[in-house]
Amino acid sequence: MVDFAGAAELVRRAELVRQEVPHERGRGAGAELLSVRLAHAERLGNMGWAEWNLRTGAAIWSDQVYAIFGRDREEGPLSLPDLAAMVEPADLDALDRLLWHVVEGVEPVHAEFRVRRGTGELRDLRVVLEPLMAPGGPVGMHGVIQDITGRRRAERMMSESRRQLLEAREQAAEERNVMLALREAILPAPTGCLDLPGARIAVRYVPAEKTASLGGDWFEAATTPDGRLLLAIGDVSGHGLPAIAHMAHLRHALVGLTMTGKPADRLLSWLNDLVLHQLKDTTATAVIGHLDPATLLFTWGQAGNLDPILVRGGLATRLGRPPGVLLGAVSGRPYELARTRLRPGDLLLMFTDGLVERRTRDIDVGLELVLAAARGLSAHDLEAGLDRLLAQIGGPNPEDDACLLAVAVPEPQEGPGAPEPDGRAAGVRP
């Protein structure tokens, strides 16, 4: 903190030295040097000293006070009544209290008020005054006047910036709540595990930490008219409400196309045409498959998505994915199918790239983390297992949302007539 009263005394004494001390050899040079240095300090601090005689009305100002008030030195200093005439009407009470406290006390007092120069320019001033005492009481006052316009302007700008930032945060939080509510209305996540014929399903949607990064990740798990299970997961490019709208369009189209009973490669081809012609400037990834509960054959295709992970006997491996281009990238490129024979006790994990991608690490590192965490998954605690997996790989992605679809094949019931598991597992890549 600046000792304004002390600074006032130093500046006042320097001015008296400059005006009264004879310029003798050595002594005069030292006094002049001191005066120059203190005048320089005044300019740097945009402050100067002032003194008023309460008996005669005379006033003395340092050069910097003239600069602060925008007043020529030839015009002389302002008297206290003239000073009051320059003060903004709303701040006159502050000046009155300052002067009253000075003449009533012996300690320095300070106040802030605004003055309007002759040009109409408004300046913020901070004034520190103390009484000049005589045996009969105060005969005057002196102190420091500092122009703090730049500081107050900066403070007002900072305050406005904080206000705007708070409003932006509140708006972002509101937008996030709206988008999450819209996603939930379009694609409600099941509460707990979903038991379908031949499989137990658990889903996790993990929104991005940043509101602007909420995107179009989606899933589907349902029984088809022919008794198979439709299992799908995907991600629409972009973020925010447009991505959510495109996600809804794509997912609803898949649900309708599934009624045809066509295999996953044909469904992907139709969805590619849809994105190309209906969802302009958009691309999407997807994995679509059908699981036959009777044979446990999982027939699936993919469009630019990471391949699913198969957990079997405490080991986690990535399935070898069939060829398939990004939805909306090109027209006329065929999609192919892969076939994976599951066993009772197997667990299949399908996910979007937001699960493994991070700006701060390579995607292969993320995949290795998921593979390591997936080894602990089982049908017995599927819900808790997915929560542990998310925690082990680092929690939510700040930049992108993620969707996980876990499919657990239950163990056969013991007893006569229980089916023998088929030991084949096609399409598994170590």
Short mmCIF file of C-alpha atoms in Angstrom, two decimals:
data_model
loop_
_atom_site.label_atom_id
_atom_site.label_comp_id
_atom_site.label_asym_id
_atom_site.label_seq_id
_atom_site.Cartn_x
_atom_site.Cartn_y
_atom_site.Cartn_z
CA MET A 1 0.00 0.00 0.00
CA VAL A 2 1.16 3.54 -0.78
CA ASP A 3 1.74 5.81 2.25
CA PHE A 4 0.01 8.82 0.73
CA ALA A 5 0.46 11.03 3.79
CA GLY A 6 4.17 10.28 3.92
CA ALA A 7 4.48 10.82 0.19
CA ALA A 8 2.71 14.15 0.55
CA GLU A 9 5.16 15.32 3.18
CA LEU A 10 8.17 14.28 1.10
CA VAL A 11 6.85 15.99 -2.01
CA ARG A 12 5.88 19.14 -0.08
CA ARG A 13 9.30 19.41 1.51
CA ALA A 14 10.99 18.86 -1.83
CA GLU A 15 8.93 21.65 -3.35
CA LEU A 16 9.84 23.99 -0.47
CA VAL A 17 13.47 23.07 -0.90
CA ARG A 18 13.26 23.78 -4.61
CA GLN A 19 11.62 27.14 -4.01
CA GLU A 20 13.47 28.39 -0.93
CA VAL A 21 16.94 26.85 -0.73
CA PRO A 22 19.61 29.02 -2.38
CA HIS A 23 21.42 27.34 -5.19
CA GLU A 24 24.77 27.37 -3.53
CA ARG A 25 27.51 25.22 -4.98
CA GLY A 26 26.95 21.58 -3.99
CA ARG A 27 23.98 22.26 -1.71
CA GLY A 28 21.80 23.85 -4.39
CA ALA A 29 22.67 21.11 -6.89
CA GLY A 30 21.64 18.40 -4.41
CA ALA A 31 18.34 20.09 -3.62
CA GLU A 32 17.58 20.55 -7.30
CA LEU A 33 18.38 16.89 -7.97
CA LEU A 34 16.05 15.82 -5.15
CA SER A 35 13.30 18.04 -6.51
CA VAL A 36 13.70 16.60 -10.03
CA ARG A 37 13.61 13.04 -8.77
CA LEU A 38 10.49 13.59 -6.70
CA ALA A 39 8.79 15.39 -9.58
CA HIS A 40 9.57 12.33 -11.69
CA ALA A 41 8.04 10.10 -9.01
CA GLU A 42 4.93 12.28 -9.08
CA ARG A 43 4.54 11.79 -12.82
CA LEU A 44 5.05 8.04 -12.58
CA GLY A 45 2.44 7.73 -9.84
CA ASN A 46 0.18 10.35 -11.43
CA MET A 47 0.01 12.05 -8.04
CA GLY A 48 1.00 15.39 -6.53
CA TRP A 49 0.74 17.39 -3.34
CA ALA A 50 -1.55 20.27 -2.48
CA GLU A 51 -1.96 22.68 0.42
CA TRP A 52 -4.77 25.06 1.39
CA ASN A 53 -4.64 27.82 4.01
CA LEU A 54 -7.99 27.94 5.79
CA ARG A 55 -7.42 31.50 7.09
CA THR A 56 -6.29 33.22 3.91
CA GLY A 57 -7.80 30.89 1.32
CA ALA A 58 -4.43 30.63 -0.42
CA ALA A 59 -3.46 27.35 -2.04
CA ILE A 60 -0.23 25.75 -3.31
CA TRP A 61 -0.10 22.91 -5.80
CA SER A 62 2.74 20.84 -7.15
CA ASP A 63 3.09 20.67 -10.93
CA GLN A 64 1.46 17.23 -11.17
CA VAL A 65 -1.77 18.42 -9.53
CA TYR A 66 -2.15 20.97 -12.33
CA ALA A 67 -1.75 18.10 -14.81
CA ILE A 68 -4.33 16.01 -12.95
CA PHE A 69 -6.92 18.80 -13.13
CA GLY A 70 -5.97 19.75 -16.69
CA ARG A 71 -5.19 23.26 -15.54
CA ASP A 72 -2.41 25.66 -16.63
CA ARG A 73 0.02 26.65 -13.91
CA GLU A 74 -0.49 30.32 -14.86
CA GLU A 75 -4.13 30.00 -13.76
CA GLY A 76 -3.02 29.16 -10.26
CA PRO A 77 -4.45 26.50 -7.92
CA LEU A 78 -8.13 26.07 -7.20
CA SER A 79 -9.59 27.26 -3.93
CA LEU A 80 -11.68 24.78 -1.97
CA PRO A 81 -15.00 26.30 -3.19
CA ASP A 82 -13.77 26.19 -6.79
CA LEU A 83 -12.64 22.60 -6.27
CA ALA A 84 -16.09 21.67 -5.00
CA ALA A 85 -17.60 23.17 -8.16
CA MET A 86 -15.65 20.62 -10.27
CA VAL A 87 -16.78 17.61 -8.25
CA GLU A 88 -19.58 15.46 -9.66
CA PRO A 89 -22.80 16.27 -7.78
CA ALA A 90 -23.22 12.63 -6.71
CA ASP A 91 -19.77 12.73 -5.04
CA LEU A 92 -20.09 16.05 -3.17
CA ASP A 93 -20.99 14.27 0.06
CA ALA A 94 -17.67 12.40 -0.07
CA LEU A 95 -15.78 15.70 -0.39
CA ASP A 96 -17.79 17.29 2.42
CA ARG A 97 -17.07 14.39 4.77
CA LEU A 98 -13.38 14.51 3.86
CA LEU A 99 -13.03 18.22 4.66
CA TRP A 100 -15.07 17.94 7.83
CA HIS A 101 -12.93 15.08 9.15
CA VAL A 102 -9.75 17.00 8.36
CA VAL A 103 -10.68 20.11 10.35
CA GLU A 104 -12.07 18.03 13.21
CA GLY A 105 -9.13 15.65 13.62
CA VAL A 106 -5.40 15.25 13.60
CA GLU A 107 -5.03 12.04 11.57
CA PRO A 108 -4.81 11.78 7.77
CA VAL A 109 -8.12 10.93 6.11
CA HIS A 110 -8.89 9.92 2.57
CA ALA A 111 -11.75 9.81 0.10
CA GLU A 112 -12.45 9.14 -3.56
CA PHE A 113 -14.55 11.31 -5.82
CA ARG A 114 -14.87 12.28 -9.45
CA VAL A 115 -14.15 15.65 -10.98
CA ARG A 116 -15.05 16.93 -14.41
CA ARG A 117 -12.36 18.91 -16.19
CA GLY A 118 -13.10 21.96 -18.24
CA THR A 119 -13.05 19.76 -21.36
CA GLY A 120 -15.86 17.67 -19.88
CA GLU A 121 -13.60 14.70 -19.21
CA LEU A 122 -14.45 12.80 -16.03
CA ARG A 123 -11.55 11.72 -13.80
CA ASP A 124 -11.44 9.53 -10.68
CA LEU A 125 -9.35 11.01 -7.86
CA ARG A 126 -8.13 9.70 -4.55
CA VAL A 127 -7.31 12.41 -2.01
CA VAL A 128 -5.45 11.98 1.29
CA LEU A 129 -5.44 15.07 3.56
CA GLU A 130 -4.19 15.93 7.03
CA PRO A 131 -4.61 19.15 9.03
CA LEU A 132 -1.91 21.79 9.44
CA MET A 133 -2.13 22.48 13.15
CA ALA A 134 -1.39 25.68 15.09
CA PRO A 135 -1.85 26.42 18.82
CA GLY A 136 -5.38 27.61 18.17
CA GLY A 137 -6.35 24.68 15.98
CA PRO A 138 -6.05 23.75 12.30
CA VAL A 139 -4.95 26.56 10.03
CA GLY A 140 -4.91 24.56 6.81
CA MET A 141 -4.62 21.16 5.25
CA HIS A 142 -2.19 19.44 2.95
CA GLY A 143 -1.90 16.04 1.38
CA VAL A 144 -1.75 14.03 -1.81
CA ILE A 145 -4.07 13.96 -4.83
CA GLN A 146 -3.78 10.98 -7.15
CA ASP A 147 -5.50 10.36 -10.47
CA ILE A 148 -6.77 6.76 -10.32
CA THR A 149 -8.93 6.94 -13.44
CA GLY A 150 -6.96 4.21 -15.23
CA ARG A 151 -7.10 1.92 -12.22
CA ARG A 152 -10.84 2.35 -11.73
CA ARG A 153 -11.44 1.91 -15.45
CA ALA A 154 -9.47 -1.35 -15.35
CA GLU A 155 -11.43 -2.47 -12.28
CA ARG A 156 -14.71 -1.70 -14.00
CA MET A 157 -13.56 -3.63 -17.06
CA MET A 158 -12.55 -6.58 -14.88
CA SER A 159 -15.87 -6.43 -13.07
CA GLU A 160 -17.73 -6.38 -16.37
CA SER A 161 -15.60 -9.26 -17.64
CA ARG A 162 -16.38 -11.27 -14.52
CA ARG A 163 -20.07 -10.51 -14.94
CA GLN A 164 -19.99 -11.59 -18.58
CA LEU A 165 -18.02 -14.72 -17.66
CA LEU A 166 -20.55 -15.60 -14.97
CA GLU A 167 -23.40 -15.08 -17.41
CA ALA A 168 -21.60 -17.22 -20.00
CA ARG A 169 -21.10 -19.98 -17.43
CA GLU A 170 -24.73 -19.84 -16.39
CA GLN A 171 -25.81 -19.92 -20.02
CA ALA A 172 -23.45 -22.82 -20.74
CA ALA A 173 -24.82 -24.73 -17.75
CA GLU A 174 -28.36 -24.08 -18.94
CA GLU A 175 -27.51 -25.15 -22.48
CA ARG A 176 -25.85 -28.28 -21.12
CA ASN A 177 -28.95 -29.15 -19.10
CA VAL A 178 -31.16 -28.56 -22.14
CA MET A 179 -28.98 -30.73 -24.38
CA LEU A 180 -28.74 -33.52 -21.82
CA ALA A 181 -32.50 -33.40 -21.28
CA LEU A 182 -33.04 -33.50 -25.04
CA ARG A 183 -30.69 -36.48 -25.38
CA GLU A 184 -32.47 -38.24 -22.55
CA ALA A 185 -35.83 -37.62 -24.20
CA ILE A 186 -34.57 -38.92 -27.56
CA LEU A 187 -32.40 -41.72 -26.22
CA PRO A 188 -33.21 -42.64 -22.61
CA ALA A 189 -30.57 -44.81 -21.02
CA PRO A 190 -32.01 -47.92 -19.35
CA THR A 191 -32.00 -48.02 -15.56
CA GLY A 192 -29.98 -51.02 -14.51
CA CYS A 193 -29.38 -53.99 -16.78
CA LEU A 194 -31.71 -54.81 -19.63
CA ASP A 195 -32.48 -58.52 -19.98
CA LEU A 196 -33.16 -59.57 -23.55
CA PRO A 197 -33.47 -63.12 -24.93
CA GLY A 198 -30.03 -64.69 -24.64
CA ALA A 199 -28.22 -61.60 -23.36
CA ARG A 200 -27.96 -59.08 -20.53
CA ILE A 201 -27.39 -55.48 -21.66
CA ALA A 202 -25.86 -52.55 -19.80
CA VAL A 203 -25.31 -49.07 -21.26
CA ARG A 204 -23.31 -46.05 -20.23
CA TYR A 205 -23.52 -42.63 -21.85
CA VAL A 206 -20.68 -40.41 -20.58
CA PRO A 207 -21.18 -36.75 -21.53
CA ALA A 208 -18.15 -34.60 -22.23
CA GLU A 209 -17.00 -32.36 -19.38
CA LYS A 210 -17.22 -29.30 -21.64
CA THR A 211 -20.73 -28.21 -22.59
CA ALA A 212 -19.74 -27.32 -26.15
CA SER A 213 -18.39 -30.88 -26.66
CA LEU A 214 -21.66 -32.71 -26.09
CA GLY A 215 -22.18 -34.71 -29.24
CA GLY A 216 -24.23 -37.31 -31.05
CA ASP A 217 -23.22 -40.66 -29.56
CA TRP A 218 -26.02 -43.24 -29.61
CA PHE A 219 -26.83 -46.92 -29.06
CA GLU A 220 -29.61 -49.39 -29.80
CA ALA A 221 -30.40 -52.77 -28.26
CA ALA A 222 -33.71 -54.40 -29.13
CA THR A 223 -35.33 -57.60 -30.29
CA THR A 224 -36.14 -57.80 -34.00
CA PRO A 225 -39.32 -59.41 -35.41
CA ASP A 226 -37.37 -62.56 -36.34
CA GLY A 227 -36.15 -63.07 -32.75
CA ARG A 228 -32.57 -61.85 -33.17
CA LEU A 229 -31.08 -59.05 -31.10
CA LEU A 230 -30.14 -55.79 -32.81
CA LEU A 231 -27.01 -54.37 -31.17
CA ALA A 232 -25.69 -51.05 -32.47
CA ILE A 233 -23.61 -48.11 -31.40
CA GLY A 234 -22.45 -45.00 -33.23
CA ASP A 235 -21.29 -41.40 -33.20
CA VAL A 236 -22.36 -38.47 -35.38
CA SER A 237 -19.74 -35.82 -36.18
CA GLY A 238 -19.99 -32.39 -34.61
CA HIS A 239 -21.23 -31.20 -31.26
CA GLY A 240 -24.20 -29.45 -29.73
CA LEU A 241 -27.82 -29.45 -30.80
CA PRO A 242 -27.12 -30.10 -34.53
CA ALA A 243 -25.23 -33.30 -33.68
CA ILE A 244 -27.99 -34.43 -31.33
CA ALA A 245 -30.60 -33.79 -34.04
CA HIS A 246 -28.58 -35.77 -36.60
CA MET A 247 -28.10 -38.55 -34.07
CA ALA A 248 -31.85 -38.83 -33.60
CA HIS A 249 -32.40 -38.88 -37.37
CA LEU A 250 -29.83 -41.64 -37.91
CA ARG A 251 -30.92 -43.83 -35.01
CA HIS A 252 -34.61 -43.62 -35.86
CA ALA A 253 -33.79 -44.51 -39.45
CA LEU A 254 -31.90 -47.59 -38.26
CA VAL A 255 -34.83 -48.70 -36.09
CA GLY A 256 -37.14 -48.45 -39.08
CA LEU A 257 -34.76 -50.17 -41.49
CA THR A 258 -34.26 -53.03 -39.04
CA MET A 259 -37.86 -54.09 -39.67
CA THR A 260 -36.76 -55.28 -43.13
CA GLY A 261 -34.77 -58.12 -41.56
CA LYS A 262 -31.76 -57.29 -43.73
CA PRO A 263 -28.23 -57.98 -42.46
CA ALA A 264 -25.94 -55.33 -40.98
CA ASP A 265 -23.98 -54.68 -44.18
CA ARG A 266 -27.16 -53.74 -46.04
CA LEU A 267 -28.33 -51.55 -43.16
CA LEU A 268 -25.00 -49.70 -43.16
CA SER A 269 -25.25 -49.12 -46.92
CA TRP A 270 -28.71 -47.59 -46.53
CA LEU A 271 -27.55 -45.41 -43.63
CA ASN A 272 -24.60 -44.23 -45.71
CA ASP A 273 -27.00 -43.07 -48.44
CA LEU A 274 -29.11 -41.33 -45.81
CA VAL A 275 -26.15 -39.38 -44.41
CA LEU A 276 -24.90 -38.49 -47.88
CA HIS A 277 -28.22 -37.14 -49.12
CA GLN A 278 -30.12 -36.01 -46.02
CA LEU A 279 -27.52 -35.00 -43.41
CA LYS A 280 -25.37 -32.54 -45.32
CA ASP A 281 -21.82 -31.84 -44.12
CA THR A 282 -22.10 -34.69 -41.64
CA THR A 283 -20.31 -37.99 -41.16
CA ALA A 284 -20.92 -40.77 -38.66
CA THR A 285 -19.40 -43.96 -37.34
CA ALA A 286 -21.32 -47.08 -36.40
CA VAL A 287 -21.14 -50.73 -35.45
CA ILE A 288 -24.31 -52.71 -36.22
CA GLY A 289 -24.78 -56.38 -35.47
CA HIS A 290 -27.34 -59.11 -34.93
CA LEU A 291 -27.01 -61.71 -32.19
CA ASP A 292 -28.90 -64.98 -32.63
CA PRO A 293 -29.89 -66.16 -29.14
CA ALA A 294 -30.23 -69.75 -30.33
CA THR A 295 -26.79 -70.12 -31.92
CA LEU A 296 -24.95 -67.22 -30.19
CA LEU A 297 -23.70 -66.13 -33.60
CA PHE A 298 -22.96 -62.41 -33.72
CA THR A 299 -23.02 -61.11 -37.30
CA TRP A 300 -21.87 -57.54 -37.57
CA GLY A 301 -20.47 -54.77 -39.73
CA GLN A 302 -18.85 -51.42 -39.06
CA ALA A 303 -18.48 -47.99 -40.62
CA GLY A 304 -15.32 -46.30 -39.39
CA ASN A 305 -15.86 -47.32 -35.78
CA LEU A 306 -13.43 -49.00 -33.41
CA ASP A 307 -13.92 -52.74 -33.27
CA PRO A 308 -15.70 -54.31 -30.29
CA ILE A 309 -13.84 -56.05 -27.47
CA LEU A 310 -14.59 -59.65 -26.50
CA VAL A 311 -14.03 -60.66 -22.88
CA ARG A 312 -13.68 -64.41 -22.43
CA GLY A 313 -12.21 -66.33 -19.54
CA GLY A 314 -10.54 -63.27 -18.02
CA LEU A 315 -8.93 -62.25 -21.33
CA ALA A 316 -9.94 -59.22 -23.39
CA THR A 317 -9.29 -59.13 -27.15
CA ARG A 318 -10.34 -56.89 -30.00
CA LEU A 319 -12.45 -58.44 -32.75
CA GLY A 320 -11.02 -58.24 -36.25
CA ARG A 321 -13.29 -55.72 -37.93
CA PRO A 322 -14.57 -56.14 -41.49
CA PRO A 323 -14.01 -53.41 -44.12
CA GLY A 324 -16.37 -50.44 -43.94
CA VAL A 325 -15.99 -46.73 -44.65
CA LEU A 326 -17.26 -43.80 -42.59
CA LEU A 327 -20.97 -43.07 -43.10
CA GLY A 328 -21.34 -40.04 -45.35
CA ALA A 329 -17.78 -40.22 -46.70
CA VAL A 330 -18.23 -41.78 -50.16
CA SER A 331 -20.96 -43.49 -52.17
CA GLY A 332 -20.92 -46.98 -53.63
CA ARG A 333 -18.31 -48.58 -51.33
CA PRO A 334 -19.57 -51.95 -50.05
CA TYR A 335 -19.77 -52.88 -46.39
CA GLU A 336 -18.81 -56.39 -45.32
CA LEU A 337 -19.84 -58.69 -42.51
CA ALA A 338 -17.89 -60.46 -39.80
CA ARG A 339 -19.16 -63.43 -37.81
CA THR A 340 -18.18 -64.11 -34.22
CA ARG A 341 -19.45 -67.16 -32.37
CA LEU A 342 -20.00 -66.24 -28.73
CA ARG A 343 -20.03 -68.61 -25.78
CA PRO A 344 -22.00 -68.61 -22.55
CA GLY A 345 -20.16 -66.38 -20.11
CA ASP A 346 -18.72 -64.15 -22.87
CA LEU A 347 -19.04 -60.41 -22.70
CA LEU A 348 -19.00 -58.08 -25.68
CA LEU A 349 -18.09 -54.41 -25.26
CA MET A 350 -19.02 -51.94 -28.03
CA PHE A 351 -18.00 -48.28 -27.67
CA THR A 352 -17.47 -45.00 -29.49
CA ASP A 353 -14.09 -43.32 -29.89
CA GLY A 354 -14.72 -40.78 -27.13
CA LEU A 355 -14.01 -43.56 -24.66
CA VAL A 356 -10.37 -43.98 -25.69
CA GLU A 357 -9.35 -40.76 -27.43
CA ARG A 358 -7.72 -37.97 -25.42
CA ARG A 359 -5.85 -34.93 -26.66
CA THR A 360 -3.09 -35.70 -24.18
CA ARG A 361 -2.43 -39.33 -25.15
CA ASP A 362 -2.22 -41.65 -28.14
CA ILE A 363 -5.35 -43.63 -29.02
CA ASP A 364 -3.42 -46.91 -28.69
CA VAL A 365 -2.72 -46.05 -25.07
CA GLY A 366 -6.43 -45.53 -24.50
CA LEU A 367 -7.25 -48.84 -26.13
CA GLU A 368 -4.75 -50.67 -23.93
CA LEU A 369 -6.32 -49.09 -20.85
CA VAL A 370 -9.77 -50.25 -21.94
CA LEU A 371 -8.51 -53.77 -22.67
CA ALA A 372 -6.88 -53.97 -19.25
CA ALA A 373 -9.99 -52.68 -17.47
CA ALA A 374 -12.34 -54.89 -19.50
CA ARG A 375 -10.74 -58.06 -18.10
CA GLY A 376 -12.58 -57.44 -14.84
CA LEU A 377 -16.04 -57.31 -16.44
CA SER A 378 -18.54 -60.08 -15.83
CA ALA A 379 -22.27 -60.63 -16.19
CA HIS A 380 -22.64 -60.94 -12.41
CA ASP A 381 -21.84 -57.28 -11.67
CA LEU A 382 -22.12 -55.68 -15.09
CA GLU A 383 -23.41 -52.32 -13.82
CA ALA A 384 -20.67 -51.85 -11.22
CA GLY A 385 -18.10 -53.24 -13.65
CA LEU A 386 -18.77 -50.52 -16.22
CA ASP A 387 -18.41 -47.85 -13.53
CA ARG A 388 -15.04 -49.32 -12.51
CA LEU A 389 -13.92 -49.44 -16.13
CA LEU A 390 -14.72 -45.76 -16.64
CA ALA A 391 -12.81 -44.82 -13.50
CA GLN A 392 -9.78 -46.93 -14.45
CA ILE A 393 -9.38 -45.33 -17.89
CA GLY A 394 -9.47 -41.78 -16.53
CA GLY A 395 -13.12 -40.80 -16.25
CA PRO A 396 -15.07 -38.59 -18.66
CA ASN A 397 -13.39 -37.16 -21.73
CA PRO A 398 -13.24 -33.34 -21.52
CA GLU A 399 -13.44 -32.98 -25.31
CA ASP A 400 -15.93 -35.63 -26.44
CA ASP A 401 -18.77 -37.72 -25.14
CA ALA A 402 -18.69 -41.52 -25.18
CA CYS A 403 -21.14 -44.39 -25.30
CA LEU A 404 -20.60 -47.97 -24.12
CA LEU A 405 -22.80 -50.97 -24.81
CA ALA A 406 -21.96 -54.13 -22.84
CA VAL A 407 -23.57 -57.41 -23.89
CA ALA A 408 -23.18 -60.36 -21.51
CA VAL A 409 -24.12 -63.89 -22.57
CA PRO A 410 -25.48 -65.70 -19.50
CA GLU A 411 -24.13 -69.03 -18.35
CA PRO A 412 -26.38 -72.01 -19.16
CA GLN A 413 -28.62 -73.34 -16.45
CA GLU A 414 -27.40 -76.52 -14.82
CA GLY A 415 -29.42 -79.70 -15.23
CA PRO A 416 -30.32 -82.27 -17.84
CA GLY A 417 -30.82 -80.97 -21.31
CA ALA A 418 -28.62 -77.91 -20.86
CA PRO A 419 -27.02 -76.97 -24.21
CA GLU A 420 -23.32 -77.62 -24.71
CA PRO A 421 -21.39 -74.45 -25.58
CA ASP A 422 -19.92 -74.17 -29.06
CA GLY A 423 -16.15 -73.77 -28.67
CA ARG A 424 -15.63 -71.81 -31.87
CA ALA A 425 -14.99 -68.05 -31.78
CA ALA A 426 -14.53 -66.70 -35.28
CA GLY A 427 -13.17 -63.26 -35.98
CA VAL A 428 -11.19 -62.81 -32.76
CA ARG A 429 -7.85 -60.98 -33.06
CA PRO A 430 -5.35 -61.52 -30.21
#
